[in-house]
mmCIF file of C-alpha atoms in Angstrom:
data_model
loop_
_atom_site.group_PDB
_atom_site.id
_atom_site.type_symbol
_atom_site.label_atom_id
_atom_site.label_comp_id
_atom_site.label_asym_id
_atom_site.label_seq_id
_atom_site.Cartn_x
_atom_site.Cartn_y
_atom_site.Cartn_z
ATOM 1 C CA MET M 1 0.000 0.000 0.000
ATOM 2 C CA ARG M 2 1.369 3.424 -0.959
ATOM 3 C CA ARG M 3 2.195 5.643 1.981
ATOM 4 C CA ARG M 4 0.534 9.048 2.127
ATOM 5 C CA GLU M 5 2.472 12.209 2.909
ATOM 6 C CA TYR M 6 1.704 14.273 5.958
ATOM 7 C CA ASP M 7 2.782 17.673 7.183
ATOM 8 C CA GLU M 8 4.584 17.684 10.503
ATOM 9 C CA ASP M 9 2.194 20.431 11.639
ATOM 10 C CA ASP M 10 -0.751 18.121 10.950
ATOM 11 C CA VAL M 11 0.058 15.813 13.858
ATOM 12 C CA ARG M 12 -2.033 16.483 16.920
ATOM 13 C CA VAL M 13 -1.676 14.739 20.274
ATOM 14 C CA ARG M 14 -4.727 14.617 22.535
ATOM 15 C CA PRO M 15 -4.990 12.851 25.883
ATOM 16 C CA GLY M 16 -7.384 9.923 26.032
ATOM 17 C CA LYS M 17 -9.618 9.294 29.046
ATOM 18 C CA GLY M 18 -7.874 7.015 31.486
ATOM 19 C CA SER M 19 -5.183 6.033 29.000
ATOM 20 C CA ARG M 20 -1.978 7.206 27.424
ATOM 21 C CA PRO M 21 -2.157 10.189 25.045
ATOM 22 C CA ARG M 22 -3.178 9.137 21.588
ATOM 23 C CA THR M 23 -2.150 10.654 18.282
ATOM 24 C CA ARG M 24 -4.563 11.732 15.581
ATOM 25 C CA ILE M 25 -3.055 12.243 12.142
ATOM 26 C CA ARG M 26 -4.714 14.377 9.521
ATOM 27 C CA PRO M 27 -3.554 14.191 5.889
ATOM 28 C CA ALA M 28 -1.788 17.207 4.410
ATOM 29 C CA HIS M 29 -3.756 19.694 2.296
ATOM 30 C CA GLU M 30 -3.778 17.787 -0.953
ATOM 31 C CA ASP M 31 -5.743 20.513 -2.773
ATOM 32 C CA ALA M 32 -3.347 23.334 -1.843
ATOM 33 C CA VAL M 33 -1.886 25.388 -4.694
ATOM 34 C CA GLU M 34 1.503 27.067 -4.826
ATOM 35 C CA GLY M 35 1.801 30.806 -4.396
ATOM 36 C CA PHE M 36 4.621 33.350 -4.471
ATOM 37 C CA VAL M 37 4.252 36.136 -1.880
ATOM 38 C CA VAL M 38 4.628 39.501 -3.644
ATOM 39 C CA ALA M 39 3.393 41.849 -0.897
ATOM 40 C CA VAL M 40 2.541 41.860 2.803
ATOM 41 C CA ASP M 41 0.236 44.417 4.403
ATOM 42 C CA ARG M 42 -1.188 44.235 7.949
ATOM 43 C CA GLY M 43 -1.725 40.522 8.077
ATOM 44 C CA ARG M 44 -2.830 40.165 4.465
ATOM 45 C CA TYR M 45 -0.554 38.423 1.978
ATOM 46 C CA THR M 46 -0.811 39.032 -1.764
ATOM 47 C CA CYS M 47 0.312 35.889 -3.563
ATOM 48 C CA LEU M 48 0.837 35.163 -7.234
ATOM 49 C CA VAL M 49 -0.683 31.830 -8.202
ATOM 50 C CA GLU M 50 0.205 30.315 -11.564
ATOM 51 C CA PRO M 51 0.155 26.818 -13.084
ATOM 52 C CA GLY M 52 3.925 26.641 -13.681
ATOM 53 C CA GLY M 53 4.920 27.393 -10.104
ATOM 54 C CA GLU M 54 8.327 28.501 -8.874
ATOM 55 C CA ARG M 55 10.287 26.669 -11.573
ATOM 56 C CA ARG M 56 8.952 28.974 -14.284
ATOM 57 C CA ARG M 57 9.681 32.077 -12.215
ATOM 58 C CA ARG M 58 13.274 31.018 -11.547
ATOM 59 C CA ARG M 59 13.812 30.670 -15.305
ATOM 60 C CA GLY M 60 12.548 34.210 -15.744
ATOM 61 C CA VAL M 61 9.410 33.170 -17.656
ATOM 62 C CA SER M 62 6.499 35.605 -17.486
ATOM 63 C CA ALA M 63 4.236 34.734 -14.602
ATOM 64 C CA SER M 64 0.878 35.845 -16.058
ATOM 65 C CA GLY M 65 -0.818 34.338 -13.053
ATOM 66 C CA THR M 66 -3.560 35.339 -10.628
ATOM 67 C CA LEU M 67 -3.069 37.634 -7.646
ATOM 68 C CA VAL M 68 -4.724 36.149 -4.575
ATOM 69 C CA VAL M 69 -5.109 37.823 -1.181
ATOM 70 C CA ALA M 70 -4.671 35.415 1.722
ATOM 71 C CA MET M 71 -4.401 35.271 5.481
ATOM 72 C CA LYS M 72 -2.150 33.004 7.505
ATOM 73 C CA ALA M 73 -3.813 29.861 8.842
ATOM 74 C CA ARG M 74 -3.944 29.517 12.603
ATOM 75 C CA GLU M 75 -1.960 26.277 12.552
ATOM 76 C CA LEU M 76 1.121 28.161 11.306
ATOM 77 C CA GLY M 77 1.307 29.849 14.693
ATOM 78 C CA ARG M 78 3.944 32.565 14.935
ATOM 79 C CA LYS M 79 5.793 31.466 11.805
ATOM 80 C CA GLY M 80 6.546 34.602 9.820
ATOM 81 C CA ILE M 81 5.731 34.971 6.134
ATOM 82 C CA VAL M 82 7.669 37.561 4.111
ATOM 83 C CA VAL M 83 7.846 38.743 0.525
ATOM 84 C CA GLY M 84 9.567 36.125 -1.615
ATOM 85 C CA ASP M 85 8.237 33.176 0.348
ATOM 86 C CA ARG M 86 6.784 30.215 -1.545
ATOM 87 C CA VAL M 87 3.609 29.088 0.151
ATOM 88 C CA ARG M 88 0.695 26.692 -0.209
ATOM 89 C CA LEU M 89 -2.831 28.087 -0.250
ATOM 90 C CA VAL M 90 -6.295 26.636 0.158
ATOM 91 C CA GLY M 91 -9.747 28.134 -0.076
ATOM 92 C CA ASP M 92 -10.829 30.670 -2.668
ATOM 93 C CA VAL M 93 -7.839 31.215 -4.947
ATOM 94 C CA SER M 94 -9.862 32.779 -7.767
ATOM 95 C CA GLY M 95 -8.477 36.244 -7.070
ATOM 96 C CA ARG M 96 -11.935 37.806 -7.249
ATOM 97 C CA PRO M 97 -12.553 40.967 -5.170
ATOM 98 C CA ASP M 98 -13.511 40.435 -1.524
ATOM 99 C CA THR M 99 -12.255 36.841 -1.473
ATOM 100 C CA LEU M 100 -9.689 35.506 0.966
ATOM 101 C CA ALA M 101 -7.572 32.352 0.773
ATOM 102 C CA ARG M 102 -5.523 30.750 3.579
ATOM 103 C CA ILE M 103 -1.798 30.090 3.685
ATOM 104 C CA VAL M 104 -1.441 26.635 5.229
ATOM 105 C CA ARG M 105 2.236 25.991 4.604
ATOM 106 C CA ALA M 106 5.485 27.822 3.904
ATOM 107 C CA GLU M 107 7.976 25.970 1.725
ATOM 108 C CA PRO M 108 11.656 25.698 2.757
ATOM 109 C CA ARG M 109 13.631 28.820 1.898
ATOM 110 C CA THR M 110 16.753 28.946 -0.238
ATOM 111 C CA SER M 111 17.852 32.182 1.444
ATOM 112 C CA LEU M 112 16.666 34.697 4.032
ATOM 113 C CA LEU M 113 17.889 38.287 4.191
ATOM 114 C CA ARG M 114 17.746 39.550 7.780
ATOM 115 C CA ARG M 115 18.716 42.589 9.785
ATOM 116 C CA SER M 116 18.757 43.364 13.490
ATOM 117 C CA ALA M 117 16.796 46.374 14.671
ATOM 118 C CA ASP M 118 19.598 47.971 16.661
ATOM 119 C CA ASP M 119 19.509 51.446 15.174
ATOM 120 C CA THR M 120 18.646 54.675 16.944
ATOM 121 C CA GLU M 121 14.972 54.407 16.052
ATOM 122 C CA ASP M 122 14.440 50.939 17.520
ATOM 123 C CA THR M 123 16.953 49.596 20.004
ATOM 124 C CA ASP M 124 15.298 46.299 20.873
ATOM 125 C CA GLY M 125 17.925 44.301 18.949
ATOM 126 C CA ILE M 126 15.290 41.943 17.516
ATOM 127 C CA GLU M 127 16.248 40.074 14.365
ATOM 128 C CA ARG M 128 13.838 40.839 11.533
ATOM 129 C CA PRO M 129 13.495 38.923 8.253
ATOM 130 C CA ILE M 130 13.243 41.149 5.193
ATOM 131 C CA VAL M 131 12.999 38.983 2.083
ATOM 132 C CA ALA M 132 13.055 35.230 1.379
ATOM 133 C CA ASN M 133 14.455 33.279 -1.572
ATOM 134 C CA ALA M 134 16.350 36.141 -3.241
ATOM 135 C CA ASP M 135 19.545 35.125 -5.037
ATOM 136 C CA GLN M 136 20.964 38.630 -5.563
ATOM 137 C CA LEU M 137 21.199 41.649 -3.255
ATOM 138 C CA VAL M 138 21.481 44.964 -5.085
ATOM 139 C CA ILE M 139 23.010 47.633 -2.847
ATOM 140 C CA VAL M 140 21.757 50.924 -4.267
ATOM 141 C CA THR M 141 23.838 53.951 -3.273
ATOM 142 C CA ALA M 142 24.073 57.447 -4.698
ATOM 143 C CA LEU M 143 27.425 58.951 -5.630
ATOM 144 C CA ALA M 144 26.124 62.365 -4.503
ATOM 145 C CA ASP M 145 22.981 63.985 -3.065
ATOM 146 C CA PRO M 146 23.092 62.209 -0.626
ATOM 147 C CA PRO M 147 26.795 61.285 -0.505
ATOM 148 C CA PRO M 148 27.845 57.625 -0.255
ATOM 149 C CA ARG M 149 27.840 55.969 3.161
ATOM 150 C CA PRO M 150 30.535 53.262 2.976
ATOM 151 C CA ARG M 151 29.787 51.888 6.457
ATOM 152 C CA MET M 152 26.169 51.306 5.400
ATOM 153 C CA ILE M 153 27.348 49.552 2.238
ATOM 154 C CA ASP M 154 29.678 47.413 4.337
ATOM 155 C CA ARG M 155 26.888 46.356 6.683
ATOM 156 C CA ILE M 156 24.600 45.381 3.823
ATOM 157 C CA LEU M 157 27.460 43.417 2.269
ATOM 158 C CA VAL M 158 27.867 41.486 5.521
ATOM 159 C CA ALA M 159 24.144 40.698 5.471
ATOM 160 C CA ALA M 160 24.510 39.403 1.901
ATOM 161 C CA TYR M 161 27.404 37.136 2.908
ATOM 162 C CA ASP M 162 25.411 35.880 5.903
ATOM 163 C CA ALA M 163 22.414 35.041 3.686
ATOM 164 C CA GLU M 164 24.669 33.584 0.956
ATOM 165 C CA ILE M 165 23.177 35.978 -1.585
ATOM 166 C CA ASP M 166 25.277 37.395 -4.433
ATOM 167 C CA PRO M 167 25.912 41.139 -3.894
ATOM 168 C CA LEU M 168 25.814 43.785 -6.618
ATOM 169 C CA LEU M 169 26.670 47.465 -6.168
ATOM 170 C CA CYS M 170 24.394 49.821 -8.085
ATOM 171 C CA LEU M 171 25.887 53.324 -8.071
ATOM 172 C CA THR M 172 23.329 55.991 -8.993
ATOM 173 C CA LYS M 173 23.545 59.716 -9.864
ATOM 174 C CA ALA M 174 26.805 59.319 -11.787
ATOM 175 C CA ASP M 175 25.882 62.580 -13.537
ATOM 176 C CA LEU M 176 26.600 64.372 -10.231
ATOM 177 C CA ALA M 177 29.881 62.696 -9.204
ATOM 178 C CA PRO M 178 32.406 60.189 -10.606
ATOM 179 C CA PRO M 179 32.338 56.588 -9.296
ATOM 180 C CA ASP M 180 36.118 55.954 -9.324
ATOM 181 C CA GLU M 181 36.889 56.484 -5.621
ATOM 182 C CA LEU M 182 34.037 54.332 -4.369
ATOM 183 C CA VAL M 183 34.704 51.613 -6.949
ATOM 184 C CA ALA M 184 38.360 51.476 -5.872
ATOM 185 C CA GLN M 185 37.294 51.061 -2.248
ATOM 186 C CA TYR M 186 35.371 47.861 -3.051
ATOM 187 C CA ASP M 187 37.672 46.471 -5.709
ATOM 188 C CA PRO M 188 39.601 44.280 -3.189
ATOM 189 C CA LEU M 189 36.303 42.631 -2.250
ATOM 190 C CA GLY M 190 35.587 41.653 -5.837
ATOM 191 C CA VAL M 191 32.018 42.994 -5.641
ATOM 192 C CA PRO M 192 30.534 43.527 -9.128
ATOM 193 C CA TYR M 193 29.024 46.931 -9.842
ATOM 194 C CA VAL M 194 26.991 48.921 -12.338
ATOM 195 C CA VAL M 195 26.915 52.699 -12.693
ATOM 196 C CA VAL M 196 23.797 54.586 -13.757
ATOM 197 C CA SER M 197 22.992 58.247 -14.245
ATOM 198 C CA LYS M 198 19.810 60.289 -14.642
ATOM 199 C CA GLY M 199 18.212 59.418 -17.955
ATOM 200 C CA GLY M 200 21.101 57.080 -18.772
ATOM 201 C CA ASP M 201 21.224 53.589 -20.233
ATOM 202 C CA LEU M 202 19.895 50.912 -17.869
ATOM 203 C CA ASP M 203 20.772 47.945 -20.093
ATOM 204 C CA PRO M 204 23.854 46.947 -18.016
ATOM 205 C CA LEU M 205 21.670 46.820 -14.910
ATOM 206 C CA ARG M 206 18.911 44.926 -16.716
ATOM 207 C CA ALA M 207 21.468 42.339 -17.815
ATOM 208 C CA GLU M 208 22.390 41.711 -14.152
ATOM 209 C CA LEU M 209 18.742 41.414 -13.076
ATOM 210 C CA THR M 210 17.221 39.333 -15.867
ATOM 211 C CA GLY M 211 16.204 35.832 -14.813
ATOM 212 C CA ARG M 212 17.040 36.373 -11.133
ATOM 213 C CA ILE M 213 15.206 37.263 -7.936
ATOM 214 C CA SER M 214 16.931 40.450 -6.800
ATOM 215 C CA VAL M 215 16.250 42.473 -3.665
ATOM 216 C CA LEU M 216 17.050 46.189 -3.782
ATOM 217 C CA VAL M 217 18.329 47.730 -0.544
ATOM 218 C CA GLY M 218 19.594 51.226 0.166
ATOM 219 C CA HIS M 219 19.057 54.211 2.402
ATOM 220 C CA SER M 220 16.475 56.861 1.580
ATOM 221 C CA GLY M 221 17.015 59.286 -1.250
ATOM 222 C CA VAL M 222 19.477 57.233 -3.317
ATOM 223 C CA GLY M 223 17.075 56.866 -6.252
ATOM 224 C CA LYS M 224 15.918 53.309 -5.610
ATOM 225 C CA SER M 225 12.254 53.982 -6.392
ATOM 226 C CA THR M 226 13.234 55.943 -9.506
ATOM 227 C CA LEU M 227 15.167 52.897 -10.688
ATOM 228 C CA VAL M 228 12.234 50.594 -9.992
ATOM 229 C CA ASN M 229 9.851 52.823 -11.964
ATOM 230 C CA ALA M 230 12.267 52.844 -14.901
ATOM 231 C CA LEU M 231 12.698 49.061 -14.841
ATOM 232 C CA VAL M 232 8.997 48.318 -14.306
ATOM 233 C CA PRO M 233 7.043 51.285 -15.750
ATOM 234 C CA GLU M 234 3.723 50.192 -14.256
ATOM 235 C CA ALA M 235 5.184 49.934 -10.745
ATOM 236 C CA GLY M 236 4.283 53.504 -9.767
ATOM 237 C CA ARG M 237 6.560 53.565 -6.722
ATOM 238 C CA ALA M 238 6.572 56.904 -4.880
ATOM 239 C CA VAL M 239 9.762 58.930 -5.329
ATOM 240 C CA SER M 240 11.402 60.801 -2.454
ATOM 241 C CA HIS M 241 13.409 63.996 -2.320
ATOM 242 C CA VAL M 242 16.570 64.647 -0.354
ATOM 243 C CA ASN M 243 16.332 67.085 2.560
ATOM 244 C CA PRO M 244 18.672 69.994 1.725
ATOM 245 C CA VAL M 245 19.482 70.492 5.428
ATOM 246 C CA THR M 246 20.197 66.924 6.571
ATOM 247 C CA GLY M 247 21.297 65.521 3.213
ATOM 248 C CA ARG M 248 19.075 62.493 3.792
ATOM 249 C CA GLY M 249 16.006 61.250 1.984
ATOM 250 C CA ARG M 250 12.641 60.473 3.493
ATOM 251 C CA HIS M 251 11.004 57.058 3.444
ATOM 252 C CA THR M 252 8.576 56.674 0.543
ATOM 253 C CA SER M 253 8.283 52.895 0.138
ATOM 254 C CA THR M 254 6.610 51.649 3.318
ATOM 255 C CA SER M 255 6.728 47.920 2.629
ATOM 256 C CA ALA M 256 8.562 45.418 0.448
ATOM 257 C CA VAL M 257 6.955 44.434 -2.839
ATOM 258 C CA ALA M 258 8.005 41.990 -5.566
ATOM 259 C CA LEU M 259 7.681 43.179 -9.154
ATOM 260 C CA GLU M 260 8.111 41.142 -12.305
ATOM 261 C CA LEU M 261 10.604 42.431 -14.854
ATOM 262 C CA PRO M 262 9.466 42.650 -18.483
ATOM 263 C CA GLU M 263 12.654 40.810 -19.514
ATOM 264 C CA GLY M 264 12.070 38.018 -16.989
ATOM 265 C CA GLY M 265 12.980 37.736 -13.338
ATOM 266 C CA TRP M 266 11.876 39.677 -10.269
ATOM 267 C CA ILE M 267 13.003 42.699 -8.302
ATOM 268 C CA ILE M 268 11.933 43.181 -4.702
ATOM 269 C CA ASP M 269 11.825 46.822 -3.668
ATOM 270 C CA THR M 270 12.283 47.477 0.048
ATOM 271 C CA PRO M 271 11.741 50.587 2.194
ATOM 272 C CA GLY M 272 14.739 52.871 2.568
ATOM 273 C CA VAL M 273 16.778 52.166 5.691
ATOM 274 C CA ARG M 274 18.854 54.510 7.853
ATOM 275 C CA SER M 275 20.637 51.661 9.618
ATOM 276 C CA PHE M 276 21.261 47.965 9.061
ATOM 277 C CA GLY M 277 21.875 46.066 12.284
ATOM 278 C CA LEU M 278 24.013 42.919 12.243
ATOM 279 C CA ALA M 279 23.771 41.621 15.807
ATOM 280 C CA HIS M 280 22.686 38.225 14.422
ATOM 281 C CA VAL M 281 25.858 37.758 12.336
ATOM 282 C CA SER M 282 28.937 36.125 13.884
ATOM 283 C CA PRO M 283 32.508 37.241 13.033
ATOM 284 C CA ASP M 284 33.207 33.752 11.652
ATOM 285 C CA THR M 285 30.429 34.254 9.103
ATOM 286 C CA VAL M 286 32.120 37.418 7.868
ATOM 287 C CA VAL M 287 35.531 35.731 7.702
ATOM 288 C CA ALA M 288 34.018 32.856 5.707
ATOM 289 C CA ALA M 289 33.364 35.339 2.894
ATOM 290 C CA PHE M 290 37.171 35.700 2.565
ATOM 291 C CA PRO M 291 38.412 32.211 1.578
ATOM 292 C CA ASP M 292 41.950 33.521 1.074
ATOM 293 C CA LEU M 293 42.069 34.529 4.761
ATOM 294 C CA VAL M 294 40.201 31.656 6.421
ATOM 295 C CA GLU M 295 43.238 29.378 6.644
ATOM 296 C CA GLY M 296 45.180 32.132 8.377
ATOM 297 C CA THR M 297 42.728 32.166 11.301
ATOM 298 C CA VAL M 298 43.820 28.670 12.438
ATOM 299 C CA ASP M 299 46.479 30.145 14.715
ATOM 300 C CA CYS M 300 44.223 32.888 16.086
ATOM 301 C CA PRO M 301 43.571 32.806 19.867
ATOM 302 C CA LYS M 302 40.200 31.498 21.026
ATOM 303 C CA GLY M 303 37.472 34.082 20.626
ATOM 304 C CA CYS M 304 39.625 36.256 18.364
ATOM 305 C CA THR M 305 37.758 39.238 16.970
ATOM 306 C CA HIS M 306 40.322 39.485 14.126
ATOM 307 C CA ARG M 307 40.752 43.151 14.977
ATOM 308 C CA ASP M 308 43.121 42.844 17.932
ATOM 309 C CA ASP M 309 46.924 42.950 17.997
ATOM 310 C CA ASP M 310 47.219 39.214 18.716
ATOM 311 C CA CYS M 311 45.270 38.218 15.580
ATOM 312 C CA ALA M 312 47.234 35.702 13.486
ATOM 313 C CA LEU M 313 45.997 37.220 10.229
ATOM 314 C CA ASP M 314 48.643 39.946 10.378
ATOM 315 C CA ALA M 315 51.451 37.363 10.209
ATOM 316 C CA TRP M 316 49.536 35.393 7.550
ATOM 317 C CA VAL M 317 49.327 38.431 5.284
ATOM 318 C CA ALA M 318 52.891 39.553 6.063
ATOM 319 C CA ALA M 319 54.094 36.125 4.872
ATOM 320 C CA GLY M 320 52.577 36.856 1.468
ATOM 321 C CA ASN M 321 49.622 34.477 1.741
ATOM 322 C CA ALA M 322 47.011 37.142 0.965
ATOM 323 C CA ASP M 323 46.668 40.701 -0.255
ATOM 324 C CA PRO M 324 46.908 43.244 2.601
ATOM 325 C CA ALA M 325 43.987 45.137 1.060
ATOM 326 C CA ARG M 326 41.798 42.089 1.651
ATOM 327 C CA LEU M 327 42.607 42.077 5.363
ATOM 328 C CA THR M 328 41.865 45.785 5.546
ATOM 329 C CA SER M 329 38.487 45.163 3.896
ATOM 330 C CA LEU M 330 37.714 42.285 6.255
ATOM 331 C CA ARG M 331 38.413 44.405 9.305
ATOM 332 C CA ARG M 332 36.358 47.241 7.883
ATOM 333 C CA LEU M 333 33.391 44.871 7.541
ATOM 334 C CA LEU M 334 33.927 43.521 11.057
ATOM 335 C CA ALA M 335 33.927 47.076 12.374
ATOM 336 C CA SER M 336 30.698 47.804 10.535
ATOM 337 C CA ARG M 337 29.137 44.662 12.022
ATOM 338 C CA GLU M 338 29.656 46.138 15.485
ATOM 339 C CA GLY M 339 27.597 49.145 14.496
ATOM 340 C CA GLU M 340 30.274 51.806 14.367
ATOM 341 C CA PRO M 341 28.536 54.890 12.953
ATOM 342 C CA ASP M 342 29.137 56.444 9.569
ATOM 343 C CA PRO M 343 31.280 59.551 9.733
ATOM 344 C CA ASP M 344 29.171 62.583 8.810
#
């Protein structure tokens, strides 16, 4: 007899009268359909449902599916659902107005971009998921108005390494300032980059995005929403302006949203951030992103922060085993992980 599959959440244990607890097993939702979460708003999840499922999306094929609004089923408990999650839905998945489906299962994630809320606006230090299943993190930063914030870029890079997501630097407003100095700063890290200017050619950026699930992250005012509107004309994302006094932009995107690219693939726009906490990332995770330095940590003392005088990496680099610029970059990222502020 063929065995049936069951969800682990579908096992319920109830005590029997005068006997040992007994187990009642309910079969998994066999009629559930696959959905891709494209937006989250106050407990309501907008999901794209299509016959081809995730495989077609990963190949960059047009989704042309149905948008279904759903709520999270009670049996999922406190399990969080974020944009980019692949889920299973039951109920009314027609997408008609005033209908509501239920998310009964979240599929395993291939990646999860997280940040810790340890900035000046929220000091609770809680780890917060941002986006699931992205395979590329696009760090959007302006070359001027507002000026670049290298420590912010460093922190987002650390988050990309922690999530095992490929990073890409997108340098905007090249019509206001040259990119050379900033590009040179990240050259030892081997981070790919694209440079765009107002009204300029976006084809190099499109080539990096096509066929992938990319999440765009950057602080306010760097032109992220302008980019999104240019890449997906029907997106209609609100555009912010930079405060002439503080040199910072104001938040315009209030929640993450996934948008399909005309050329294939997805971009996930996220709200502008003023800080990117990394309390959840260990120093070893950062070091692991530098394979040419990992072997040199073998002789480090226990609990080495790799920033102290007794760190073995100094001798490793001095012996010619790695480029000194790489060690400098590593320590810069480790410093950013500890939340050292950007110089104003």
